[in-house]
Amino acid sequence: MATTDIHIHSDVHHHGDHDHEHEHHEGNFWTTYIFSQDHKVIAKQFLITGIFWALIGGVLSVIFRLQLGFPESNISWLKPLLGGWITADGKLDPQFYLALVTMHGTIMVFFVLTAGLSGTFSNFLIPLQIGARDMASGFLNMLSYWFFFISSVLMFISLFISTGPASGGWTVYPPLSALEQAISGSGLGMTLWLVAMAFFIASSLLGSINYISTVINMRTRGMSFTKLPLTIWAFFFTAIIGVLSFPVLFAAALLLIFDRSFGTSFFLSDIYINGEPLAHEGGSPILFQHLFWFLGHPEVYIVLLPALGISSEIIATNSRKPIFGYKAMIGSMLFIAILSFIVWAHHMFVTGMNPFLGSIFMLLTLIIAVPSAVKIFNYVTTLWKGNIRFTPAMLFSIGLVSFFLTGGITGIFLGNSAIDIQLHDTYFVVAHFHLVMGSASFFGMLAGIYHWFPKMFGRMMNEGLGQLHFWLTFIGVYLVFFPMHYIGIAGFPRRYYSWTNFDTFSGFTDLNMLVSSAAIATLAAQFIFLFNFFYSMFRGRLAPINPWNATTLEWTTPRNPGHGNWPGEIPAVYRWPYDYSKPGAKEDFIPQTVPYSETPESNLPHETKLIKLESSNGDNAIIVEGSH
Amino acid sequence: MSLIIGLGAILVLGVLYMIFRVTNLVAIAKGVKDDKVGPNNSLHGVLFIIFMVVSLVAFFWYSFAHFDGYTLPIASVHGKETDHLFWVTMAITVAAFVIISIIMFVFIYQYRYKEGRRAKFYPDNHYLELTWTVVPAIVLTVLIFTGLSTWNDITSPAKKNAEVIEIVGQQFAWTARYPGVKDNQLGKVNFKLIDNFGNEFGLDLADKNSYDDFKSLELHIPKGKEVLLKIRAKDVLHSVFLPHFRVKMDAVPGMQTQFKFVATKTTKEMRLETSNPDFNYELACTEICGQGHFSMKMPVVVDEWDDYVKWKQAQETWLKQNPKYLDKVPADLREAAMIKAGLEKDPGATVASVNE
């Protein structure tokens, strides 16, 4: 074990030195910025692409919110953008409405909150926080981004084709998604969707495998698993979930491609459409739903866990306290990760699945509330008796906890199959997942950007603008999604272009108008962020080495870490990442790189015993990766 | 006009940018920032408290003041139980939500940064963690078991004498098929027999049970008797949603699904209860099915049992409405089919009337 690690590390070290020389030669533009194998550049590529997609996803949602909130208004002014999808009397085409809903979901879940969040922060933080020169395989890492890029290009093209992009909902349930006769978006648009997702899955797998091997193999001297920051734990679990679940979506997509193009009947049976019966027999649409949600539910945690990891780190740093219950936090994440694989069918209580299966999945689903509750309580206790600094990152992390709470408890309703009968596919579900998964993860992503921007670009973002951005977005998000609970309890179904056909759903024009107005305002507030982000990248205040007085390794790198991250040797790690406000210590934080032998005034009894081990580091084989 | 708006917008953005630059420069001129926190740190603590108070007040005010606006009257037996579960869960979760929110925002305010104070080093406490693992677990166990028993009741097999009604979804309409008053059995169907000329169900005319089946574009159900909906779809997924009856079940091509329930209020009674003379029950589609998804509606009528039976007897059978399909009936069954479908008087009945 020890010898292999030494081997790998000396290799990487060598590689790092080599690239350093390249940088001195001012490298080739293409290898430095485009086809870079540096994890930091790849992280930024994911980030910029993610921001681009977030903007598109947000604009799409505002367009369909215009229809829902102001159904009478004439939106022919959108004609330059939407062309034929605006009808002659200035209304949104009902089919394009479904396309908007579908693409909004696909873009936000996969392109923004999976690639944009994990892609950015796993790439950026894993090597920096575990003390590695780069990812285990820089090449696979680069490939991961470029597969994502190809996927993005295909998905983007699909927005502009004449038959429209995929329109069967982001869950692409067949037969609707399989039959062009059923909806025109299931033609070329759906083909592009499936191919784009195939590339996306490949990208995600390449990334995840890299994250896992990097975390396992490339931790610096002294960085045992129990000294990893919670961010790394979160990314690690996320990557494992991704590796185990994404291939199942790939299988589902592949079988759907077969059904669509090669006449197989995996998901299709007994269909009479457009005046003729189809030849398909023996398939089951329910099978697709099982396969889809076998990824789909873990996907929720692929999106959420990194955000929770990021917020754990930020809340501890800005409360100037150790995260409460470090091990409980890891345990609850592990438990959530395991449970996430055995709850998928709670999305299918009323699809005709055997009701007994419903009972089992209800049981397993509600268990997930326990580790989630533990996480919330631990966050709250971390705030208790802290010394809280409201940096924009901290504000967004607090927002995340608030959304996680508000959106999480409605999961207790939906996980209960008896209650879900009425709430399934209503706006209650929309409110639930937008808060607990969408907004919470989105806030995690924003918190991460504000917190690590100084390390990414060597400059500070404007704090005042960040705080303004937070308040507008925080209040905006609540105004958008909280009223949806009422609309959902009243039974309003999702994915309706308009409700006026039903007497039962004729009310709530006022709330829908409020929701739409708030959505527009919230989107507008994001431009404050965009301005702050790009302005600060070039003209922001120069960042100090450790602007937040944090303990983790990334803050020991130079202001603009070059290829290889640390100019000299990689620092060794001696303590856990949460030594904030330790009694007796001079400062209110002790970086992970400070040995216990240097802090006799603040050491706890069991830590004093560890000093002995530290001093014998040089020639002791207990510590992996001997010093050079 | 739009030019003026555009110019105005650019002007406003320009002004905002100038303000931003000036404040930035002022901040730099004031000196290097070496404070641990920004100048407005405490403000955010206060804002969180204001946010909490305002939003909790708004939440409770709206929830009580508009209660009738967002709750639908219940018109089924199991609906009472699921709604009860819903409100029990609501009470528990709202209590937890309010308590945790208040504690969190108060901590945020109370422990905002103060010069010279040091945070408490408090990495863990096993008793606390055990408490908030076990307490939610117990509460959830209670919810799970009440939920399970309700769910098992709802999904248990229907009674033998339940009224069976078939509902068929297609883009973008619902059709009901009743088993007919003579045999009370739904005839067999096969999707390959569906055509554009009248056999929209794909009725198999070799099956005797199909002759007295009748079609309806309105769903009529009796009050006080168990109804078993047999649900299927012809083209893509649909979902039967009867909001007042708390009924929802997908319609799946190639697989029959079902849902049983007992209606408790007739349409007339509901009109009185809601004091809305135009009230009608409705069936909506809740599974995305294409561009007409939002308009896929079926009117629903709940009658007293006697009225329901009368209505059923007054309906023409499908075969009577589509007599050309008699050709498809096997020759030996044609006579029986004509009698069962009401195309020809029952000879027995004729004899009886002659005898009178």
PDB file of C-alpha atoms in Angstrom, chain B residues 37-136:
ATOM      1  CA  VAL B  37     -16.275  41.610   8.331  1.00  0.00           C
ATOM      2  CA  GLY B  38     -17.947  44.083   6.027  1.00  0.00           C
ATOM      3  CA  PRO B  39     -19.444  47.296   7.406  1.00  0.00           C
ATOM      4  CA  ASN B  40     -23.024  45.993   7.210  1.00  0.00           C
ATOM      5  CA  ASN B  41     -22.534  42.634   8.847  1.00  0.00           C
ATOM      6  CA  SER B  42     -25.112  43.123  11.605  1.00  0.00           C
ATOM      7  CA  LEU B  43     -27.637  44.434   9.102  1.00  0.00           C
ATOM      8  CA  HIS B  44     -27.959  40.971   7.599  1.00  0.00           C
ATOM      9  CA  GLY B  45     -28.694  39.451  10.978  1.00  0.00           C
ATOM     10  CA  VAL B  46     -31.515  41.955  11.380  1.00  0.00           C
ATOM     11  CA  LEU B  47     -32.750  41.327   7.856  1.00  0.00           C
ATOM     12  CA  PHE B  48     -33.009  37.607   8.563  1.00  0.00           C
ATOM     13  CA  ILE B  49     -35.196  38.295  11.588  1.00  0.00           C
ATOM     14  CA  ILE B  50     -37.412  40.641   9.574  1.00  0.00           C
ATOM     15  CA  PHE B  51     -37.587  38.079   6.807  1.00  0.00           C
ATOM     16  CA  MET B  52     -38.559  35.349   9.262  1.00  0.00           C
ATOM     17  CA  VAL B  53     -41.285  37.370  10.958  1.00  0.00           C
ATOM     18  CA  VAL B  54     -42.805  38.724   7.760  1.00  0.00           C
ATOM     19  CA  SER B  55     -42.795  35.388   5.973  1.00  0.00           C
ATOM     20  CA  LEU B  56     -44.174  33.401   8.912  1.00  0.00           C
ATOM     21  CA  VAL B  57     -46.971  35.947   9.367  1.00  0.00           C
ATOM     22  CA  ALA B  58     -47.746  35.879   5.664  1.00  0.00           C
ATOM     23  CA  PHE B  59     -47.684  32.079   5.677  1.00  0.00           C
ATOM     24  CA  PHE B  60     -50.124  31.716   8.565  1.00  0.00           C
ATOM     25  CA  TRP B  61     -52.350  34.554   7.447  1.00  0.00           C
ATOM     26  CA  TYR B  62     -52.755  33.184   3.923  1.00  0.00           C
ATOM     27  CA  SER B  63     -53.151  29.609   5.122  1.00  0.00           C
ATOM     28  CA  PHE B  64     -56.051  30.507   7.392  1.00  0.00           C
ATOM     29  CA  ALA B  65     -57.654  33.383   5.509  1.00  0.00           C
ATOM     30  CA  HIS B  66     -57.750  31.557   2.190  1.00  0.00           C
ATOM     31  CA  PHE B  67     -58.323  28.055   3.501  1.00  0.00           C
ATOM     32  CA  ASP B  68     -61.471  27.508   1.437  1.00  0.00           C
ATOM     33  CA  GLY B  69     -59.734  28.852  -1.627  1.00  0.00           C
ATOM     34  CA  TYR B  70     -57.043  26.196  -1.771  1.00  0.00           C
ATOM     35  CA  THR B  71     -58.805  23.180  -0.308  1.00  0.00           C
ATOM     36  CA  LEU B  72     -61.175  21.119  -2.408  1.00  0.00           C
ATOM     37  CA  PRO B  73     -64.278  19.635  -0.778  1.00  0.00           C
ATOM     38  CA  ILE B  74     -63.984  15.872  -0.349  1.00  0.00           C
ATOM     39  CA  ALA B  75     -66.478  13.617  -2.078  1.00  0.00           C
ATOM     40  CA  SER B  76     -65.198  10.106  -1.418  1.00  0.00           C
ATOM     41  CA  VAL B  77     -64.800   7.769   1.542  1.00  0.00           C
ATOM     42  CA  HIS B  78     -61.055   7.209   1.258  1.00  0.00           C
ATOM     43  CA  GLY B  79     -60.567  10.911   0.488  1.00  0.00           C
ATOM     44  CA  LYS B  80     -61.511  11.681   4.067  1.00  0.00           C
ATOM     45  CA  GLU B  81     -58.757   9.397   5.302  1.00  0.00           C
ATOM     46  CA  THR B  82     -56.038  10.654   2.980  1.00  0.00           C
ATOM     47  CA  ASP B  83     -56.971  14.242   3.746  1.00  0.00           C
ATOM     48  CA  HIS B  84     -56.873  13.464   7.431  1.00  0.00           C
ATOM     49  CA  LEU B  85     -53.382  12.019   7.000  1.00  0.00           C
ATOM     50  CA  PHE B  86     -52.441  15.082   5.002  1.00  0.00           C
ATOM     51  CA  TRP B  87     -53.493  17.455   7.760  1.00  0.00           C
ATOM     52  CA  VAL B  88     -51.890  15.361  10.507  1.00  0.00           C
ATOM     53  CA  THR B  89     -48.642  15.426   8.558  1.00  0.00           C
ATOM     54  CA  MET B  90     -49.169  19.138   8.009  1.00  0.00           C
ATOM     55  CA  ALA B  91     -49.543  19.795  11.742  1.00  0.00           C
ATOM     56  CA  ILE B  92     -46.386  17.850  12.590  1.00  0.00           C
ATOM     57  CA  THR B  93     -44.254  19.287   9.827  1.00  0.00           C
ATOM     58  CA  VAL B  94     -45.417  22.867  10.273  1.00  0.00           C
ATOM     59  CA  ALA B  95     -44.649  22.642  13.988  1.00  0.00           C
ATOM     60  CA  ALA B  96     -41.161  21.303  13.214  1.00  0.00           C
ATOM     61  CA  PHE B  97     -40.701  23.841  10.443  1.00  0.00           C
ATOM     62  CA  VAL B  98     -41.669  26.825  12.564  1.00  0.00           C
ATOM     63  CA  ILE B  99     -39.586  25.764  15.554  1.00  0.00           C
ATOM     64  CA  ILE B 100     -36.463  24.989  13.524  1.00  0.00           C
ATOM     65  CA  SER B 101     -36.843  28.162  11.444  1.00  0.00           C
ATOM     66  CA  ILE B 102     -37.181  30.362  14.485  1.00  0.00           C
ATOM     67  CA  ILE B 103     -34.236  28.739  16.256  1.00  0.00           C
ATOM     68  CA  MET B 104     -32.088  29.007  13.152  1.00  0.00           C
ATOM     69  CA  PHE B 105     -32.836  32.635  12.359  1.00  0.00           C
ATOM     70  CA  VAL B 106     -32.546  33.666  15.985  1.00  0.00           C
ATOM     71  CA  PHE B 107     -29.119  31.999  16.201  1.00  0.00           C
ATOM     72  CA  ILE B 108     -28.123  33.736  13.007  1.00  0.00           C
ATOM     73  CA  TYR B 109     -29.097  37.079  14.482  1.00  0.00           C
ATOM     74  CA  GLN B 110     -27.847  36.476  18.013  1.00  0.00           C
ATOM     75  CA  TYR B 111     -24.455  35.109  17.033  1.00  0.00           C
ATOM     76  CA  ARG B 112     -23.630  37.601  14.293  1.00  0.00           C
ATOM     77  CA  TYR B 113     -20.030  38.757  14.357  1.00  0.00           C
ATOM     78  CA  LYS B 114     -18.969  40.829  17.330  1.00  0.00           C
ATOM     79  CA  GLU B 115     -15.506  42.284  17.686  1.00  0.00           C
ATOM     80  CA  GLY B 116     -13.469  40.452  20.267  1.00  0.00           C
ATOM     81  CA  ARG B 117     -15.902  37.618  20.892  1.00  0.00           C
ATOM     82  CA  ARG B 118     -14.780  34.117  20.197  1.00  0.00           C
ATOM     83  CA  ALA B 119     -17.005  31.339  18.913  1.00  0.00           C
ATOM     84  CA  LYS B 120     -17.510  28.284  21.099  1.00  0.00           C
ATOM     85  CA  PHE B 121     -15.442  25.278  20.076  1.00  0.00           C
ATOM     86  CA  TYR B 122     -18.172  22.655  20.070  1.00  0.00           C
ATOM     87  CA  PRO B 123     -17.381  19.852  17.653  1.00  0.00           C
ATOM     88  CA  ASP B 124     -19.883  17.239  18.764  1.00  0.00           C
ATOM     89  CA  ASN B 125     -22.242  15.886  21.362  1.00  0.00           C
ATOM     90  CA  HIS B 126     -23.372  12.310  20.995  1.00  0.00           C
ATOM     91  CA  TYR B 127     -26.461  12.693  23.159  1.00  0.00           C
ATOM     92  CA  LEU B 128     -27.753  15.572  21.087  1.00  0.00           C
ATOM     93  CA  GLU B 129     -27.113  13.722  17.865  1.00  0.00           C
ATOM     94  CA  LEU B 130     -28.733  10.595  19.157  1.00  0.00           C
ATOM     95  CA  THR B 131     -31.781  12.627  20.206  1.00  0.00           C
ATOM     96  CA  TRP B 132     -32.336  14.177  16.840  1.00  0.00           C
ATOM     97  CA  THR B 133     -31.837  10.908  15.099  1.00  0.00           C
ATOM     98  CA  VAL B 134     -34.240   8.977  17.277  1.00  0.00           C
ATOM     99  CA  VAL B 135     -37.023  11.556  17.654  1.00  0.00           C
ATOM    100  CA  PRO B 136     -37.600  12.106  13.912  1.00  0.00           C
TER     101      PRO B 136
END
